[in-house]
Amino acid sequence: MQSKNWIGGEWITPSGKEVTVKNPSRLTEEIGVLHLSDRSHVLEAQQAARSAQKSWAAQTGAIRGEILFQMASALEKHADDLASLASREMGKQIVEMRGEVMRGVNLLRYYAGEGMRANGNLIPAADTNVLQYSRRVPLGVVAVITPWNFPVAIPIWKIAPALICGNSVIWKPAENGSLTATRLAEIFAETKLPAGVLNLVIGKGREIGNVLTDEADIDAVSFTGSSETGKQIAVACAGRNIKYQTEMGGKNAAVILADADLDKTVPILLSGAFRSAGQKCTATSRIIVEKAIYQPLVERLQTAMASCRVGEASDPAAYLGPVASAAQYETVNKYVSLASEQARLVAESPAVDAADQGYFIRPMIVEGVSADHALVQEEVFGPLAVMLAADNFDQAIELCNQTVYGLSASLFTRDLASAHRFLDLAQAGMVRVNQETAGVEYQAPFGGMKLSSSHTREQGQVALDFYSEIKTCAIKYAW
Ligand code: NAD
């Protein structure tokens, strides 16, 4: 497969640099070629988005919603093909990848319905015969910049609310998800989405991403990715006074109290830490345990890890696939080496068959490092979790909050008072009890505190607040 840009309804293959894409599960298999864009393609996309936006905004919400329903149906029709391509491109295990595509279908339907919901408030006026109300209006052209780890769901949870609010979109996906992005745009091209309302530009972040954020005539940026890139984008957008949201990294903790049901807790911990090879912003990467049950939990984790098998992403029986790329393999292995030098192994999964065939990393849980160690403080974004012991609930909360990040946090307990205290005290945008740190539902607000976010939220109805502005309208209809 070849990547393509989709600009103003036309398919364009840039003639510049090319990158061969290999399957991270099987490095001998080439699955396609990326054709990288340059500045001129970004500016063409910006012009196309700008000229399409007014007439798109002038459509009724019902019509925009109908087109989003068409996008959902087209995606559902091609769900298996798209999941298979994405799984071969970035290594997510196929069953999980199908689940991700279906989340995309559901998100499109959810936001399609918003086209027919109230989009303002009636506000009393102090004067007589005055009708005063607020209504949402679109921002204009929105740049959507996405990471590779959810190559279908994250773009859709930005594009769908942006479109239903009446914006046009320029989408720049991560390089590692660009074949999937091309196919997704082809699927959307089967619908009646007007030309130029959604534009796709394939290329490298540092070569074209910054043309979008620093130079192109846009009205907002919605970014998900690393905290380092997010901070640069925030500075660029603040300098231009355009609206931005940056959803970034995490170092999510699961806290296990002495009264937790350990048999039920262990599978949830493993899923949170190792599904998607730990490459979720909401992955569980710190396991904070009350001392009284530390050893029994270790024993259960050791037993459970035996069934946490790494395999090719196309294998539905594999618990996890490879990490996504050579760069990810190198970064995560640096932390694995650090762990083998400075920490003690608690549990690991069985050795990987044909380990050198792809970017496979064996999941592991380690212990024996202090709370300020790099393994406890830095986002690994791979299948490596660290255990810490806490004397009691208060110390567990202190450890949980001792990080620059604040995306997601979970508590495992049978005690209702502890559950409520945790939901009050944990400094994270998503706080959960007896549930994974990952897996927040699409109809609920998603986002983080501290360095995990620029403090807006995505998904659910709250996403509409980012993709629109409020206009206050007042009319004196009789003197
Ligand atoms: P990244 O920051 O390297 O890249 C993200 C996107 O930004 C890519 O499309 C990239 O090409 C683009 N980009 C890079 N440099 C740019 C620049 N100077 N200007 C404009 N765009 C630029 O992140 P990644 O490696 O793709 O993703 C992994 C990170 O994403 C992890 O830190 C993870 O926690 C985070 N993440 C966060 C969430 C969330 O909702 N909070 C969700 C998923 C992933």
Short mmCIF file of C-alpha atoms and ligand atoms in Angstrom, two decimals:
data_model
loop_
_atom_site.label_atom_id
_atom_site.label_comp_id
_atom_site.label_asym_id
_atom_site.label_seq_id
_atom_site.Cartn_x
_atom_site.Cartn_y
_atom_site.Cartn_z
CA MET A 1 0.00 0.00 0.00
CA GLN A 2 1.12 3.57 -0.73
CA SER A 3 0.31 6.54 1.47
CA LYS A 4 -1.50 9.49 -0.13
CA ASN A 5 -2.60 12.95 0.88
CA TRP A 6 -6.28 13.80 0.64
CA ILE A 7 -6.58 17.51 -0.08
CA GLY A 8 -9.71 19.27 -1.27
CA GLY A 9 -11.20 15.88 -2.22
CA GLU A 10 -8.22 14.99 -4.46
CA TRP A 11 -5.74 12.17 -3.87
CA ILE A 12 -2.19 13.46 -4.15
CA THR A 13 1.05 11.46 -3.87
CA PRO A 14 3.93 13.76 -2.88
CA SER A 15 7.02 13.20 -5.01
CA GLY A 16 9.56 13.85 -2.21
CA LYS A 17 11.06 11.49 0.35
CA GLU A 18 9.81 7.92 0.72
CA VAL A 19 9.86 5.61 3.75
CA THR A 20 9.33 1.84 3.57
CA VAL A 21 6.98 0.52 6.25
CA LYS A 22 7.78 -2.86 7.81
CA ASN A 23 5.56 -5.05 9.95
CA PRO A 24 6.91 -4.77 13.55
CA SER A 25 5.85 -8.41 14.13
CA ARG A 26 7.81 -9.63 11.10
CA LEU A 27 10.54 -7.27 9.96
CA THR A 28 11.09 -9.07 6.65
CA GLU A 29 7.54 -8.14 5.57
CA GLU A 30 7.20 -4.78 3.83
CA ILE A 31 3.63 -3.56 4.01
CA GLY A 32 3.85 -0.27 2.18
CA VAL A 33 5.55 3.01 1.37
CA LEU A 34 5.01 6.46 2.84
CA HIS A 35 5.35 9.49 0.56
CA LEU A 36 6.29 12.40 2.78
CA SER A 37 4.79 15.84 2.28
CA ASP A 38 6.55 19.18 2.47
CA ARG A 39 5.45 22.67 3.47
CA SER A 40 3.59 23.27 0.19
CA HIS A 41 1.22 20.36 0.82
CA VAL A 42 0.32 21.70 4.25
CA LEU A 43 -0.47 25.10 2.78
CA GLU A 44 -2.58 23.51 0.03
CA ALA A 45 -4.53 21.59 2.67
CA GLN A 46 -5.02 24.78 4.64
CA GLN A 47 -6.46 26.55 1.58
CA ALA A 48 -8.78 23.64 0.83
CA ALA A 49 -9.96 23.47 4.46
CA ARG A 50 -10.52 27.23 4.58
CA SER A 51 -12.58 27.34 1.38
CA ALA A 52 -14.75 24.35 2.43
CA GLN A 53 -15.43 25.48 5.98
CA LYS A 54 -18.09 28.19 5.51
CA SER A 55 -20.49 26.08 3.49
CA TRP A 56 -19.96 23.11 5.86
CA ALA A 57 -20.80 25.34 8.84
CA ALA A 58 -23.87 26.62 7.00
CA GLN A 59 -25.34 23.10 6.78
CA THR A 60 -27.81 22.11 9.49
CA GLY A 61 -26.63 19.93 12.34
CA ALA A 62 -28.97 17.25 10.97
CA ILE A 63 -27.09 17.15 7.66
CA ARG A 64 -23.66 17.14 9.26
CA GLY A 65 -24.91 14.40 11.59
CA GLU A 66 -26.20 12.35 8.65
CA ILE A 67 -22.73 12.47 7.08
CA LEU A 68 -21.12 11.33 10.33
CA PHE A 69 -23.58 8.42 10.43
CA GLN A 70 -22.45 7.56 6.87
CA MET A 71 -18.81 7.69 8.03
CA ALA A 72 -19.67 5.31 10.90
CA SER A 73 -21.37 2.83 8.56
CA ALA A 74 -18.51 2.94 6.05
CA LEU A 75 -16.01 2.32 8.85
CA GLU A 76 -18.06 -0.55 10.26
CA LYS A 77 -18.19 -2.13 6.77
CA HIS A 78 -14.39 -2.03 6.48
CA ALA A 79 -13.61 -2.61 10.18
CA ASP A 80 -11.80 -5.94 9.79
CA ASP A 81 -9.62 -4.78 6.87
CA LEU A 82 -8.66 -1.58 8.60
CA ALA A 83 -7.89 -3.37 11.89
CA SER A 84 -5.69 -5.86 10.05
CA LEU A 85 -3.75 -3.09 8.29
CA ALA A 86 -3.28 -1.09 11.50
CA SER A 87 -2.18 -4.18 13.39
CA ARG A 88 0.46 -4.90 10.74
CA GLU A 89 1.56 -1.26 10.65
CA MET A 90 2.00 -0.54 14.38
CA GLY A 91 1.80 -3.95 16.04
CA LYS A 92 -1.37 -3.75 18.14
CA GLN A 93 -2.75 -7.24 18.78
CA ILE A 94 -5.58 -7.89 16.33
CA VAL A 95 -8.45 -8.41 18.81
CA GLU A 96 -7.55 -5.16 20.56
CA MET A 97 -7.21 -3.39 17.23
CA ARG A 98 -10.68 -4.51 16.14
CA GLY A 99 -12.01 -3.15 19.44
CA GLU A 100 -10.32 0.15 18.72
CA VAL A 101 -11.92 0.40 15.27
CA MET A 102 -15.34 -0.28 16.79
CA ARG A 103 -14.72 2.48 19.32
CA GLY A 104 -14.21 4.72 16.27
CA VAL A 105 -17.58 3.61 14.84
CA ASN A 106 -19.29 4.33 18.16
CA LEU A 107 -17.63 7.73 18.48
CA LEU A 108 -18.84 8.73 15.01
CA ARG A 109 -22.40 7.71 15.88
CA TYR A 110 -22.24 9.48 19.25
CA TYR A 111 -21.13 12.78 17.68
CA ALA A 112 -23.53 12.36 14.74
CA GLY A 113 -26.33 12.54 17.33
CA GLU A 114 -24.94 15.83 18.64
CA GLY A 115 -26.07 17.45 15.38
CA MET A 116 -29.65 17.28 16.71
CA ARG A 117 -29.02 18.20 20.35
CA ALA A 118 -29.41 21.60 21.97
CA ASN A 119 -26.33 23.72 21.44
CA GLY A 120 -26.98 26.66 23.73
CA ASN A 121 -28.99 28.06 26.61
CA LEU A 122 -31.87 30.46 26.97
CA ILE A 123 -30.73 33.18 29.37
CA PRO A 124 -33.13 35.54 31.16
CA ALA A 125 -32.77 39.23 30.23
CA ALA A 126 -33.11 42.11 32.70
CA ASP A 127 -35.01 44.20 30.14
CA THR A 128 -38.50 43.47 28.79
CA ASN A 129 -39.09 41.99 25.32
CA VAL A 130 -35.51 40.79 24.97
CA LEU A 131 -34.64 37.29 23.87
CA GLN A 132 -31.18 36.37 25.10
CA TYR A 133 -29.44 33.10 24.45
CA SER A 134 -26.05 31.49 23.95
CA ARG A 135 -25.11 29.22 21.06
CA ARG A 136 -22.08 27.33 19.92
CA VAL A 137 -20.31 28.51 16.77
CA PRO A 138 -17.45 26.68 15.01
CA LEU A 139 -13.83 27.78 15.38
CA GLY A 140 -13.04 27.51 11.64
CA VAL A 141 -10.11 25.34 10.49
CA VAL A 142 -8.80 22.88 13.07
CA ALA A 143 -5.43 21.10 12.82
CA VAL A 144 -5.54 17.59 14.26
CA ILE A 145 -2.13 16.05 15.11
CA THR A 146 -2.23 12.46 16.33
CA PRO A 147 0.11 9.75 17.71
CA TRP A 148 0.54 6.19 16.45
CA ASN A 149 -0.64 4.23 19.49
CA PHE A 150 -4.39 4.55 18.75
CA PRO A 151 -4.15 5.16 15.00
CA VAL A 152 -7.95 5.00 14.46
CA ALA A 153 -9.72 5.96 17.70
CA ILE A 154 -7.72 9.08 18.62
CA PRO A 155 -8.08 10.72 15.17
CA ILE A 156 -11.81 9.97 15.23
CA TRP A 157 -12.31 11.32 18.75
CA LYS A 158 -10.92 14.61 17.45
CA ILE A 159 -12.27 14.68 13.87
CA ALA A 160 -15.88 13.70 14.73
CA PRO A 161 -16.58 16.47 17.30
CA ALA A 162 -14.65 18.99 15.16
CA LEU A 163 -16.85 18.21 12.13
CA ILE A 164 -20.19 18.13 13.94
CA CYS A 165 -19.45 21.59 15.35
CA GLY A 166 -19.01 22.90 11.77
CA ASN A 167 -15.22 23.08 11.53
CA SER A 168 -13.09 21.80 8.69
CA VAL A 169 -10.04 19.71 9.56
CA ILE A 170 -6.44 19.21 8.47
CA TRP A 171 -5.24 15.90 9.91
CA LYS A 172 -1.56 15.06 10.31
CA PRO A 173 -1.19 11.52 11.66
CA ALA A 174 2.00 10.06 13.15
CA GLU A 175 4.34 8.50 10.61
CA ASN A 176 3.82 5.03 12.15
CA GLY A 177 0.08 5.20 11.53
CA SER A 178 0.08 6.84 8.12
CA LEU A 179 -0.94 3.84 5.99
CA THR A 180 -3.87 3.31 8.38
CA ALA A 181 -4.68 7.03 8.10
CA THR A 182 -4.68 6.83 4.29
CA ARG A 183 -7.04 3.84 4.37
CA LEU A 184 -9.32 5.56 6.88
CA ALA A 185 -9.53 8.62 4.61
CA GLU A 186 -10.34 6.32 1.66
CA ILE A 187 -13.18 4.82 3.71
CA PHE A 188 -14.52 8.28 4.57
CA ALA A 189 -14.24 9.26 0.89
CA GLU A 190 -17.03 6.71 0.20
CA THR A 191 -19.48 9.02 1.99
CA LYS A 192 -21.02 12.37 1.03
CA LEU A 193 -18.47 14.31 3.11
CA PRO A 194 -17.91 17.45 0.98
CA ALA A 195 -14.46 17.97 -0.59
CA GLY A 196 -12.04 19.87 1.62
CA VAL A 197 -13.95 19.42 4.89
CA LEU A 198 -11.47 16.75 5.99
CA ASN A 199 -7.92 16.88 4.62
CA LEU A 200 -5.09 14.44 5.27
CA VAL A 201 -1.40 15.35 5.05
CA ILE A 202 1.21 12.64 5.59
CA GLY A 203 4.67 13.59 6.82
CA LYS A 204 7.12 13.99 9.64
CA GLY A 205 6.20 16.02 12.71
CA ARG A 206 9.31 18.14 12.71
CA GLU A 207 9.07 18.83 8.95
CA ILE A 208 5.39 19.58 8.44
CA GLY A 209 3.77 19.49 11.91
CA ASN A 210 5.37 22.80 12.78
CA VAL A 211 4.29 24.36 9.46
CA LEU A 212 0.75 23.58 10.58
CA THR A 213 1.14 24.97 14.09
CA ASP A 214 3.43 27.95 13.37
CA GLU A 215 2.54 29.12 9.90
CA ALA A 216 -0.69 27.82 8.35
CA ASP A 217 -3.81 29.94 8.64
CA ILE A 218 -5.67 27.79 11.16
CA ASP A 219 -7.91 28.54 14.14
CA ALA A 220 -7.09 25.73 16.56
CA VAL A 221 -4.85 22.72 17.15
CA SER A 222 -5.86 19.49 18.85
CA PHE A 223 -2.75 17.45 19.61
CA THR A 224 -2.15 14.11 21.30
CA GLY A 225 1.40 12.85 21.78
CA SER A 226 4.42 13.25 24.00
CA SER A 227 4.65 15.98 26.64
CA GLU A 228 7.80 17.31 24.98
CA THR A 229 6.10 17.95 21.61
CA GLY A 230 2.89 19.10 23.32
CA LYS A 231 4.70 21.83 25.22
CA GLN A 232 6.26 23.16 21.99
CA ILE A 233 2.86 23.21 20.31
CA ALA A 234 1.28 25.02 23.27
CA VAL A 235 3.96 27.73 23.06
CA ALA A 236 3.46 28.13 19.29
CA CYS A 237 -0.34 28.38 19.61
CA ALA A 238 -0.23 30.73 22.61
CA GLY A 239 2.07 33.02 20.61
CA ARG A 240 -0.55 33.19 17.84
CA ASN A 241 -3.47 33.31 20.28
CA ILE A 242 -5.16 30.31 18.68
CA LYS A 243 -7.05 27.73 20.71
CA TYR A 244 -5.15 24.54 21.51
CA GLN A 245 -5.46 21.33 23.42
CA THR A 246 -2.50 19.07 24.13
CA GLU A 247 -3.14 15.59 25.54
CA MET A 248 0.18 14.11 26.59
CA GLY A 249 2.02 11.49 28.62
CA GLY A 250 1.20 9.58 31.77
CA LYS A 251 2.79 7.56 34.58
CA ASN A 252 -0.34 5.95 35.88
CA ALA A 253 -0.57 4.22 39.24
CA ALA A 254 -2.71 1.36 40.45
CA VAL A 255 -2.95 1.35 44.24
CA ILE A 256 -3.80 -1.97 45.90
CA LEU A 257 -5.02 -1.83 49.50
CA ALA A 258 -4.79 -4.71 51.95
CA ASP A 259 -8.52 -5.45 51.68
CA ALA A 260 -8.57 -5.78 47.86
CA ASP A 261 -9.84 -8.94 46.20
CA LEU A 262 -6.46 -10.05 44.83
CA ASP A 263 -7.82 -12.76 42.53
CA LYS A 264 -9.98 -10.20 40.73
CA THR A 265 -7.32 -7.47 40.88
CA VAL A 266 -4.43 -9.34 39.24
CA PRO A 267 -5.94 -9.82 35.73
CA ILE A 268 -6.99 -6.15 35.72
CA LEU A 269 -3.46 -5.08 36.65
CA LEU A 270 -1.90 -7.17 33.89
CA SER A 271 -4.33 -5.89 31.30
CA GLY A 272 -3.69 -2.29 32.33
CA ALA A 273 0.08 -2.75 32.23
CA PHE A 274 0.65 -5.00 29.23
CA ARG A 275 -2.17 -4.90 26.67
CA SER A 276 -1.04 -2.88 23.63
CA ALA A 277 2.48 -3.73 24.83
CA GLY A 278 2.12 -1.02 27.49
CA GLN A 279 1.87 1.66 24.80
CA LYS A 280 -1.20 3.43 26.12
CA CYS A 281 -1.03 6.87 27.69
CA THR A 282 -3.26 5.38 30.41
CA ALA A 283 -1.20 2.17 30.89
CA THR A 284 -0.54 1.08 34.47
CA SER A 285 3.16 1.64 35.00
CA ARG A 286 3.34 1.92 38.81
CA ILE A 287 1.82 -0.70 41.12
CA ILE A 288 1.64 0.70 44.67
CA VAL A 289 0.85 -1.98 47.24
CA GLU A 290 0.05 -1.93 50.96
CA LYS A 291 2.82 -3.87 52.72
CA ALA A 292 0.42 -6.34 54.36
CA ILE A 293 -0.42 -7.93 51.00
CA TYR A 294 2.78 -7.21 49.05
CA GLN A 295 4.08 -10.79 49.10
CA PRO A 296 0.74 -12.53 48.32
CA LEU A 297 0.29 -10.12 45.40
CA VAL A 298 3.81 -10.84 44.11
CA GLU A 299 3.05 -14.59 44.14
CA ARG A 300 -0.18 -14.12 42.23
CA LEU A 301 1.50 -11.83 39.68
CA GLN A 302 4.26 -14.40 39.13
CA THR A 303 1.66 -17.09 38.38
CA ALA A 304 -0.45 -14.86 36.16
CA MET A 305 2.49 -13.59 34.10
CA ALA A 306 3.02 -17.14 32.81
CA SER A 307 -0.05 -16.71 30.58
CA CYS A 308 0.91 -13.22 29.38
CA ARG A 309 2.32 -14.44 26.07
CA VAL A 310 3.93 -12.14 23.52
CA GLY A 311 3.25 -13.08 19.90
CA GLU A 312 2.68 -11.74 16.41
CA ALA A 313 0.03 -9.01 16.44
CA SER A 314 -2.07 -11.04 13.99
CA ASP A 315 -2.32 -13.92 16.53
CA PRO A 316 -5.67 -13.57 18.36
CA ALA A 317 -4.34 -15.75 21.20
CA ALA A 318 -1.33 -13.52 21.92
CA TYR A 319 -1.73 -11.30 24.99
CA LEU A 320 0.32 -8.56 23.36
CA GLY A 321 2.21 -7.94 20.15
CA PRO A 322 5.54 -6.20 19.53
CA VAL A 323 6.25 -2.56 20.30
CA ALA A 324 5.50 -0.32 17.35
CA SER A 325 8.82 0.63 15.80
CA ALA A 326 12.61 0.55 15.90
CA ALA A 327 12.57 3.81 17.87
CA GLN A 328 10.15 2.38 20.45
CA TYR A 329 12.22 -0.83 20.66
CA GLU A 330 15.35 1.15 21.40
CA THR A 331 13.72 3.46 23.99
CA VAL A 332 11.91 0.70 25.88
CA ASN A 333 15.03 -1.52 25.88
CA LYS A 334 17.00 1.29 27.52
CA TYR A 335 14.56 1.11 30.45
CA VAL A 336 14.74 -2.72 30.43
CA SER A 337 18.56 -2.46 30.75
CA LEU A 338 18.20 0.12 33.51
CA ALA A 339 15.80 -2.22 35.31
CA SER A 340 18.17 -5.18 35.01
CA GLU A 341 21.05 -3.08 36.43
CA GLN A 342 19.25 -1.18 39.18
CA ALA A 343 16.03 -3.02 40.09
CA ARG A 344 14.99 -6.58 41.07
CA LEU A 345 12.78 -8.69 38.85
CA VAL A 346 9.40 -9.59 40.40
CA ALA A 347 7.79 -11.39 37.48
CA GLU A 348 8.14 -11.75 33.73
CA SER A 349 6.22 -13.40 30.94
CA PRO A 350 7.50 -16.49 29.06
CA ALA A 351 10.40 -15.98 26.64
CA VAL A 352 9.29 -14.79 23.20
CA ASP A 353 9.42 -17.32 20.33
CA ALA A 354 11.43 -16.04 17.36
CA ALA A 355 12.28 -12.92 19.37
CA ASP A 356 14.53 -11.45 16.68
CA GLN A 357 11.80 -11.64 14.02
CA GLY A 358 10.15 -8.44 15.28
CA TYR A 359 10.27 -5.69 17.92
CA PHE A 360 9.20 -8.02 20.73
CA ILE A 361 9.79 -7.09 24.36
CA ARG A 362 9.04 -9.48 27.20
CA PRO A 363 6.71 -7.89 29.79
CA MET A 364 8.19 -7.52 33.26
CA ILE A 365 7.41 -6.18 36.71
CA VAL A 366 10.31 -4.95 38.83
CA GLU A 367 10.82 -3.64 42.38
CA GLY A 368 13.54 -2.33 44.67
CA VAL A 369 13.95 1.25 43.40
CA SER A 370 13.24 4.48 45.27
CA ALA A 371 10.25 6.70 44.48
CA ASP A 372 12.43 9.23 42.65
CA HIS A 373 14.09 6.67 40.36
CA ALA A 374 13.71 7.10 36.57
CA LEU A 375 11.73 3.83 36.39
CA VAL A 376 9.15 5.34 38.75
CA GLN A 377 9.13 8.86 37.34
CA GLU A 378 9.58 8.61 33.55
CA GLU A 379 7.02 7.40 31.03
CA VAL A 380 8.41 4.12 29.62
CA PHE A 381 5.58 3.52 27.12
CA GLY A 382 6.33 -0.19 26.98
CA PRO A 383 5.58 -3.46 28.85
CA LEU A 384 7.48 -2.62 32.03
CA ALA A 385 5.83 -1.85 35.38
CA VAL A 386 7.40 -1.06 38.74
CA MET A 387 6.12 -2.09 42.20
CA LEU A 388 6.37 0.12 45.29
CA ALA A 389 5.37 -0.76 48.87
CA ALA A 390 3.32 1.62 51.02
CA ASP A 391 2.81 1.46 54.79
CA ASN A 392 -0.82 2.55 54.58
CA PHE A 393 -3.44 4.41 52.52
CA ASP A 394 -1.95 7.85 53.19
CA GLN A 395 1.51 6.86 52.03
CA ALA A 396 0.02 5.12 48.99
CA ILE A 397 -1.75 8.34 47.97
CA GLU A 398 1.45 10.31 48.48
CA LEU A 399 3.35 7.93 46.17
CA CYS A 400 0.49 7.94 43.66
CA ASN A 401 0.62 11.74 43.40
CA GLN A 402 4.42 11.98 43.40
CA THR A 403 4.79 12.46 39.63
CA VAL A 404 4.71 15.31 37.16
CA TYR A 405 1.92 13.50 35.29
CA GLY A 406 -1.76 13.24 36.21
CA LEU A 407 -3.62 11.23 33.59
CA SER A 408 -5.25 8.19 35.21
CA ALA A 409 -5.13 6.42 38.59
CA SER A 410 -6.90 3.36 40.05
CA LEU A 411 -7.55 2.01 43.52
CA PHE A 412 -8.33 -1.61 44.42
CA THR A 413 -10.30 -2.01 47.63
CA ARG A 414 -13.54 -3.34 49.13
CA ASP A 415 -13.90 -0.32 51.41
CA LEU A 416 -16.29 2.40 50.27
CA ALA A 417 -14.71 5.10 52.45
CA SER A 418 -11.24 4.42 50.99
CA ALA A 419 -12.74 4.46 47.49
CA HIS A 420 -14.25 7.89 48.01
CA ARG A 421 -11.11 9.28 49.66
CA PHE A 422 -9.05 8.07 46.70
CA LEU A 423 -11.41 9.64 44.15
CA ASP A 424 -11.06 12.90 46.12
CA LEU A 425 -7.30 12.85 46.66
CA ALA A 426 -5.71 11.24 43.58
CA GLN A 427 -4.33 13.96 41.31
CA ALA A 428 -5.42 12.58 37.94
CA GLY A 429 -8.01 13.50 35.34
CA MET A 430 -9.47 9.98 35.41
CA VAL A 431 -9.77 8.24 38.78
CA ARG A 432 -11.22 4.77 39.07
CA VAL A 433 -11.92 2.09 41.64
CA ASN A 434 -11.55 -1.65 40.97
CA GLN A 435 -10.98 -0.84 37.29
CA GLU A 436 -8.00 -0.58 34.95
CA THR A 437 -6.20 2.73 34.62
CA ALA A 438 -6.87 2.30 30.87
CA GLY A 439 -10.23 1.86 29.18
CA VAL A 440 -12.25 5.00 29.93
CA GLU A 441 -15.49 4.94 27.92
CA TYR A 442 -15.94 7.26 24.93
CA GLN A 443 -19.03 9.06 26.29
CA ALA A 444 -17.09 10.21 29.38
CA PRO A 445 -14.57 13.08 29.52
CA PHE A 446 -10.99 11.95 28.84
CA GLY A 447 -7.86 13.88 29.78
CA GLY A 448 -5.30 14.61 32.43
CA MET A 449 -4.08 16.99 35.09
CA LYS A 450 -0.57 18.41 35.59
CA LEU A 451 1.85 17.67 32.71
CA SER A 452 -0.57 15.19 31.06
CA SER A 453 -2.75 17.83 29.45
CA SER A 454 -3.33 21.50 28.76
CA HIS A 455 -6.40 21.04 30.97
CA THR A 456 -9.15 20.61 28.40
CA ARG A 457 -10.95 17.28 27.98
CA GLU A 458 -11.71 15.09 24.98
CA GLN A 459 -14.57 12.68 24.15
CA GLY A 460 -18.04 12.83 25.65
CA GLN A 461 -20.02 16.04 25.38
CA VAL A 462 -17.20 18.08 26.86
CA ALA A 463 -15.25 17.74 23.58
CA LEU A 464 -17.76 20.13 22.01
CA ASP A 465 -16.44 22.86 24.32
CA PHE A 466 -13.06 22.69 22.62
CA TYR A 467 -14.31 22.60 19.02
CA SER A 468 -16.69 25.57 19.38
CA GLU A 469 -16.90 29.04 20.82
CA ILE A 470 -19.88 30.43 22.68
CA LYS A 471 -21.69 33.42 21.21
CA THR A 472 -24.08 35.34 23.44
CA CYS A 473 -27.01 36.63 21.38
CA ALA A 474 -29.63 39.20 22.43
CA ILE A 475 -32.52 40.68 20.45
CA LYS A 476 -35.00 43.37 21.52
CA TYR A 477 -38.08 42.30 19.56
CA ALA A 478 -40.55 44.98 20.69
CA TRP A 479 -40.08 48.59 21.96
P1 NAD B 1 5.04 12.48 19.47
O1 NAD B 1 4.93 13.69 20.34
O2 NAD B 1 6.39 12.07 19.02
O3 NAD B 1 4.18 12.68 18.14
C1 NAD B 1 2.80 12.95 18.16
C2 NAD B 1 2.42 13.66 16.87
O4 NAD B 1 3.06 14.94 16.83
C3 NAD B 1 2.89 12.93 15.60
O5 NAD B 1 1.92 13.10 14.59
C4 NAD B 1 4.16 13.67 15.24
O6 NAD B 1 4.50 13.57 13.89
C5 NAD B 1 3.77 15.09 15.61
N1 NAD B 1 4.90 16.00 15.87
C6 NAD B 1 6.15 15.68 16.29
N2 NAD B 1 6.90 16.81 16.39
C7 NAD B 1 6.11 17.85 16.03
C8 NAD B 1 6.29 19.25 15.94
N3 NAD B 1 7.46 19.83 16.25
N4 NAD B 1 5.25 20.03 15.55
C9 NAD B 1 4.05 19.47 15.27
N5 NAD B 1 3.82 18.14 15.31
C10 NAD B 1 4.83 17.33 15.70
O7 NAD B 1 4.29 11.30 20.26
P2 NAD B 1 4.14 9.76 19.82
O8 NAD B 1 5.44 9.06 20.06
O9 NAD B 1 3.51 9.66 18.47
O10 NAD B 1 3.05 9.23 20.88
C11 NAD B 1 3.36 8.71 22.12
C12 NAD B 1 3.03 9.71 23.21
O11 NAD B 1 1.65 10.08 23.11
C13 NAD B 1 3.18 9.16 24.62
O12 NAD B 1 3.82 10.12 25.41
C14 NAD B 1 1.74 8.97 25.09
O13 NAD B 1 1.55 9.03 26.48
C15 NAD B 1 1.05 10.08 24.39
N6 NAD B 1 -0.39 9.83 24.30
C16 NAD B 1 -1.23 10.59 25.05
C17 NAD B 1 -2.61 10.35 25.01
C18 NAD B 1 -3.56 11.19 25.82
O14 NAD B 1 -4.74 11.23 25.49
N7 NAD B 1 -3.11 11.86 26.87
C19 NAD B 1 -3.11 9.34 24.19
C20 NAD B 1 -2.21 8.59 23.43
C21 NAD B 1 -0.86 8.85 23.48
#
